[in-house]
Coordinates of C-alpha atoms and ligand atoms in Angstrom, one line a residue:
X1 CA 72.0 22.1 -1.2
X2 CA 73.3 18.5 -1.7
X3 CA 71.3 17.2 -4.8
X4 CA 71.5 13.5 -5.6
X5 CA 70.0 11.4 -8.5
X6 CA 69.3 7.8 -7.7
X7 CA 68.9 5.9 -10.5
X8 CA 68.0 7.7 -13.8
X9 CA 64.6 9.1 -12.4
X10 CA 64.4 9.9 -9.1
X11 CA 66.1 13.3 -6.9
X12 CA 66.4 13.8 -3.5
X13 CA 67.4 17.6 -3.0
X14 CA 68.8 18.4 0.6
X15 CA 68.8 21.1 2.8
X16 CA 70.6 21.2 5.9
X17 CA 69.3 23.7 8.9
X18 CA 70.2 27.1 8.3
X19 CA 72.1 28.2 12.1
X20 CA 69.1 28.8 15.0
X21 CA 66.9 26.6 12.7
X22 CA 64.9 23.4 14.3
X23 CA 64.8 21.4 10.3
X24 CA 66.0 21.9 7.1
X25 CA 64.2 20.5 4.1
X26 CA 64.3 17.2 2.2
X27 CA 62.6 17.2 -1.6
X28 CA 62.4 14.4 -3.8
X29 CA 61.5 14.7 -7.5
X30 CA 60.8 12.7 -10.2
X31 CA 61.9 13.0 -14.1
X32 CA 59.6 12.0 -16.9
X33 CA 61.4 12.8 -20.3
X34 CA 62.3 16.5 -19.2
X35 CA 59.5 17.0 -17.2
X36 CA 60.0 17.3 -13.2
X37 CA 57.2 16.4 -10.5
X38 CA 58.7 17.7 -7.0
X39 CA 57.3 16.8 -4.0
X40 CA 56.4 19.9 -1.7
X41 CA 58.0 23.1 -2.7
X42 CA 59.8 24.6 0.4
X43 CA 60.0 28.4 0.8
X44 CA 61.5 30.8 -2.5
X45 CA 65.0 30.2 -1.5
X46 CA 65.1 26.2 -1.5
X47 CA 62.9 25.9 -4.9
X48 CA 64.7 28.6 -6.6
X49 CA 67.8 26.2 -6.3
X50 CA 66.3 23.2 -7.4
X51 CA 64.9 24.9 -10.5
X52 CA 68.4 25.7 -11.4
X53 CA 69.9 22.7 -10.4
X54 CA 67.4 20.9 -12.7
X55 CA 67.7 23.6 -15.8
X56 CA 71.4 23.1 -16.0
X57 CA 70.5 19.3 -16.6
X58 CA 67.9 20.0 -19.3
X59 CA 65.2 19.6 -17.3
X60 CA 61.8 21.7 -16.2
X61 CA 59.6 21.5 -12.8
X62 CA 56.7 21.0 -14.4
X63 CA 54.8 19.7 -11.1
X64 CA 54.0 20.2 -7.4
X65 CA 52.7 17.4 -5.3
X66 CA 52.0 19.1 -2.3
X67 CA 52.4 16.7 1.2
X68 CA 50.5 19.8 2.7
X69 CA 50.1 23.5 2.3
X70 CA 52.1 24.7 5.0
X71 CA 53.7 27.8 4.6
X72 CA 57.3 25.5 4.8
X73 CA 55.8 23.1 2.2
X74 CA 54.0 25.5 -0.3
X75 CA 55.3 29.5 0.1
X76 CA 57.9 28.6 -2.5
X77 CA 54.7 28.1 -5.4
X78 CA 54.7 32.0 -5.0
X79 CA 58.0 32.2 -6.9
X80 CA 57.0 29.9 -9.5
X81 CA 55.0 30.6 -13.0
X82 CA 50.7 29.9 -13.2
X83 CA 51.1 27.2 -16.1
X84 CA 52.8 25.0 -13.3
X85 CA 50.6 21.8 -12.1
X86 CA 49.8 22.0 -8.7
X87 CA 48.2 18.7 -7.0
X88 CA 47.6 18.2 -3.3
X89 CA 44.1 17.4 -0.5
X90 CA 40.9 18.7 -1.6
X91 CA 41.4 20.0 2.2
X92 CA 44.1 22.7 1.2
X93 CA 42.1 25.8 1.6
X94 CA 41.7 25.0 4.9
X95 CA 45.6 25.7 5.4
X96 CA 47.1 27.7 2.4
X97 CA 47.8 30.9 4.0
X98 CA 49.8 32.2 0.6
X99 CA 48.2 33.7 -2.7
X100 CA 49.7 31.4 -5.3
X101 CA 49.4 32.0 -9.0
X102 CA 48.8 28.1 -10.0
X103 CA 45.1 26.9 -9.5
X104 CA 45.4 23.4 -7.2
X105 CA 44.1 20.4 -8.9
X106 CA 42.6 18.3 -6.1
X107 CA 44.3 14.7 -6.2
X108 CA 41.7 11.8 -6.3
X109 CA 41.8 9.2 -3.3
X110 CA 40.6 7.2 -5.5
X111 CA 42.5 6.9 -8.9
X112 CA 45.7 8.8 -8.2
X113 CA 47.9 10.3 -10.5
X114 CA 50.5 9.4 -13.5
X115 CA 53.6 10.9 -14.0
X116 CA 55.4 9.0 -17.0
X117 CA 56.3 5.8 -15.5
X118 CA 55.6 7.0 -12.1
X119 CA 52.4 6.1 -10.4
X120 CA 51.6 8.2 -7.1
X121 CA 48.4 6.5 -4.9
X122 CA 46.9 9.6 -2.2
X123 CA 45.3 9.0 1.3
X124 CA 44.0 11.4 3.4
X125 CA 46.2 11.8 6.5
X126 CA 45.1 14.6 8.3
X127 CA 46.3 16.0 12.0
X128 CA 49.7 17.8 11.7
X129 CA 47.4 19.7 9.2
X130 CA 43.9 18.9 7.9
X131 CA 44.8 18.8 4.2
X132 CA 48.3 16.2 5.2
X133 CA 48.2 13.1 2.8
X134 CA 50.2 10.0 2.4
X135 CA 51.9 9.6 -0.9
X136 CA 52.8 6.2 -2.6
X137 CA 55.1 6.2 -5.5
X138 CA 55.2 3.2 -7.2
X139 CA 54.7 0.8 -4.2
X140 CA 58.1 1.3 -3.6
X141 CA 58.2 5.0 -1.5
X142 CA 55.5 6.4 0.9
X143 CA 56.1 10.0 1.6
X144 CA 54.6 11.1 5.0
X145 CA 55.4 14.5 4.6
X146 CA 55.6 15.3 8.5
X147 CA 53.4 13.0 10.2
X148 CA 57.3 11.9 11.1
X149 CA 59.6 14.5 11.5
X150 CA 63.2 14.8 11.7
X151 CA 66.6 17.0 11.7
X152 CA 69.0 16.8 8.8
X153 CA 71.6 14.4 10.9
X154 CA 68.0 12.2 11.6
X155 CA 66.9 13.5 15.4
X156 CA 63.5 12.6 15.9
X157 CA 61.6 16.1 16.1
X158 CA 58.6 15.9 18.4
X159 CA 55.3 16.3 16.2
X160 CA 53.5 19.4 15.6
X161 CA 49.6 19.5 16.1
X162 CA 47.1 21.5 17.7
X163 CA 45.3 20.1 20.3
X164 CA 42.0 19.5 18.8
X165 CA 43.4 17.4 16.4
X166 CA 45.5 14.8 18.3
X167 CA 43.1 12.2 17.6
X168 CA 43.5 12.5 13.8
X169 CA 47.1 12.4 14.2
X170 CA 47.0 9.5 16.0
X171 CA 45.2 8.1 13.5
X172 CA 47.1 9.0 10.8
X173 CA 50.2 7.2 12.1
X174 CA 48.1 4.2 13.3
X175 CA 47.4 3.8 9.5
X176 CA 50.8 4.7 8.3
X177 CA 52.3 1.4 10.7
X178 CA 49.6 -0.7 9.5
X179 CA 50.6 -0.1 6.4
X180 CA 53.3 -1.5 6.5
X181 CA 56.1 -0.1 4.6
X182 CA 59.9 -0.3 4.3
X183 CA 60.8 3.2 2.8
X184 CA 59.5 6.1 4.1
X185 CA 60.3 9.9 2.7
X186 CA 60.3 12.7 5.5
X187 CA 59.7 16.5 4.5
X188 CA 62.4 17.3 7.2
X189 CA 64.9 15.0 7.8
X190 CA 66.4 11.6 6.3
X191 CA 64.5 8.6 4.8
X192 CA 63.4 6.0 7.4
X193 CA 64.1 2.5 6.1
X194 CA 63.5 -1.0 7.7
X195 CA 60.1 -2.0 8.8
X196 CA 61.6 -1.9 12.7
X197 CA 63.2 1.5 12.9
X198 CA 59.8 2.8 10.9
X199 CA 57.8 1.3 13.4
X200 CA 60.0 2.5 16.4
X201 CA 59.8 6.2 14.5
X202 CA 55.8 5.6 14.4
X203 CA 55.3 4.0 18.1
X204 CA 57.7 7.2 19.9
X205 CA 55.2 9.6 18.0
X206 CA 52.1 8.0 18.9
X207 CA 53.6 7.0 22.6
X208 CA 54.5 10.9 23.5
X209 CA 50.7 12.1 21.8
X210 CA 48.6 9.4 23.6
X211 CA 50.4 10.4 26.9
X212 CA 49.3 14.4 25.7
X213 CA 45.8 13.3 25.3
X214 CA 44.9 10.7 28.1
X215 CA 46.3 13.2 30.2
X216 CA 44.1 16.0 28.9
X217 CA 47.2 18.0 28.4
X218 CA 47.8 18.0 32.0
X219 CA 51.4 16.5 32.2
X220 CA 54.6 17.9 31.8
X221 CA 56.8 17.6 29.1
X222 CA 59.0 14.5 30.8
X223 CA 56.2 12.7 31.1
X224 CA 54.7 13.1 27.7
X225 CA 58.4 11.7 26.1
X226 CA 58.5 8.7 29.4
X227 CA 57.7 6.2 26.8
X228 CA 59.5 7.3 24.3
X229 CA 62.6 5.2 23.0
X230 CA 64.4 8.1 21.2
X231 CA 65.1 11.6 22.5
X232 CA 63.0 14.0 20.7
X233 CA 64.1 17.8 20.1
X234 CA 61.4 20.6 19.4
X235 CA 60.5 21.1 22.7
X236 CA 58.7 24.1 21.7
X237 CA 56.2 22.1 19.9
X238 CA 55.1 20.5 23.6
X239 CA 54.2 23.9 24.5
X240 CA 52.6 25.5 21.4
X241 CA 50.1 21.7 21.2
X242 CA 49.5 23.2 25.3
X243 CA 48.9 26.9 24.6
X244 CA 46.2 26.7 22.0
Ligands
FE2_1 FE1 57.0 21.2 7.6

């Protein structure tokens, strides 16, 4: 794990790929006093290390803003103590496949949440999983959590969705790019920055899932990734969105 503090308030913990592995992780965190809000909690292995890495600089994960409840995003609560505050969709049933012993607070759409000096803003963003949200931190980050997916060295990853729900991807990313923002947070992979390499990230994924549904799923994979700019890896996830 490569942990890095930007600034006095801000973490970004890294995980490269384990060998075999399509992603490894990336968690941010932010410090308020000696308080910690992280941002999606990986599986027992990758929390376990931040909680140390963070204890043996006075501090205590005190939060969980969850980008969604997949297993890769939310197993690792199952390690952690019941007093912990858990936030994430009002949707999270609908994917949580783990018993965890914290009790989910719903975030508000609406009025958000504040973390010391830290201001997060929620949108529903739904399609890689029906509980997904966008988070803004301060105006200044918008964590996707994997509407855009990528490897540790930054290879685009082709999305992951079921079929039913490629219109609500879709979506999703149309609003992210009309959003318009110049720093982007990734669950897997590097930070996109620059309002042109977001928007080429953005346009690939929506290019490659338009093709998937226009064509009713009848294409193959080369012709799903024609319009593509970059060269996506995660094949796999072509033929899962086809086999469901
Ligand atoms: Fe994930």
């Amino acid at each position: 794990m490569v942990a890095d503090r930007t600034g006095d308030n801000f973490f970004n913990f890294r995980f490269p790929e384990k060998e075999g592995f399509l992603y490894g992780f990336n968690l941010y965190a932010l410090v308020s006093g000696n308080d910690v809000l992280l941002f999606d909690s990986a599986f027992r292995t990758q929390v376990t290390k931040v909680k140390k890495h963070l204890a043996s600089e006075g501090l205590k994960l005190t939060h969980v803003v969850l980008t969604h409840f997949h297993n890769d995003h939310a197993a690792g609560l199952v390690s952690l103590k019941g007093d912990l505050t858990v936030l994430g969709s009002p949707e999270y049933r609908k994917t949580l496949k783990k018993n965890i012993p914290q009790t989910v607070t719903p975030v508000s759409f609406q009025s958000g949440y504040t973390f010391g000096d830290f201001k997060l803003g929620f949108t529903a963003a739904p399609g890689h999983s029906p509980c997904s949200i966008f988070i803004d931190i301060n105006g200044r980050y918008l964590h996707a959590g994997d509407n855009l997916m990528g490897r540790y060295d930054g290879t685009a990853i082709l999305p992951w969705v079921e079929f039913d729900q490629l219109e609500n991807h879709i979506s999703s990313l149309k609003m992210l790019r009309a959003m318009g923002r110049d720093r982007v947070l990734l669950s897997h992979g590097p930070e996109l920055s620059g309002r042109k390499n977001i928007n080429r990230a953005i346009d690939d994924r929506l290019s490659y899932l338009e093709t998937v549904l226009d064509t009713g799923g009848k294409c193959s994979f080369e012709e799903a990734v024609s319009g593509c700019s970059c060269s996506f890896t995660g094949k796999e996830f072509f033929h899962d969105l086809l086999s469901r």
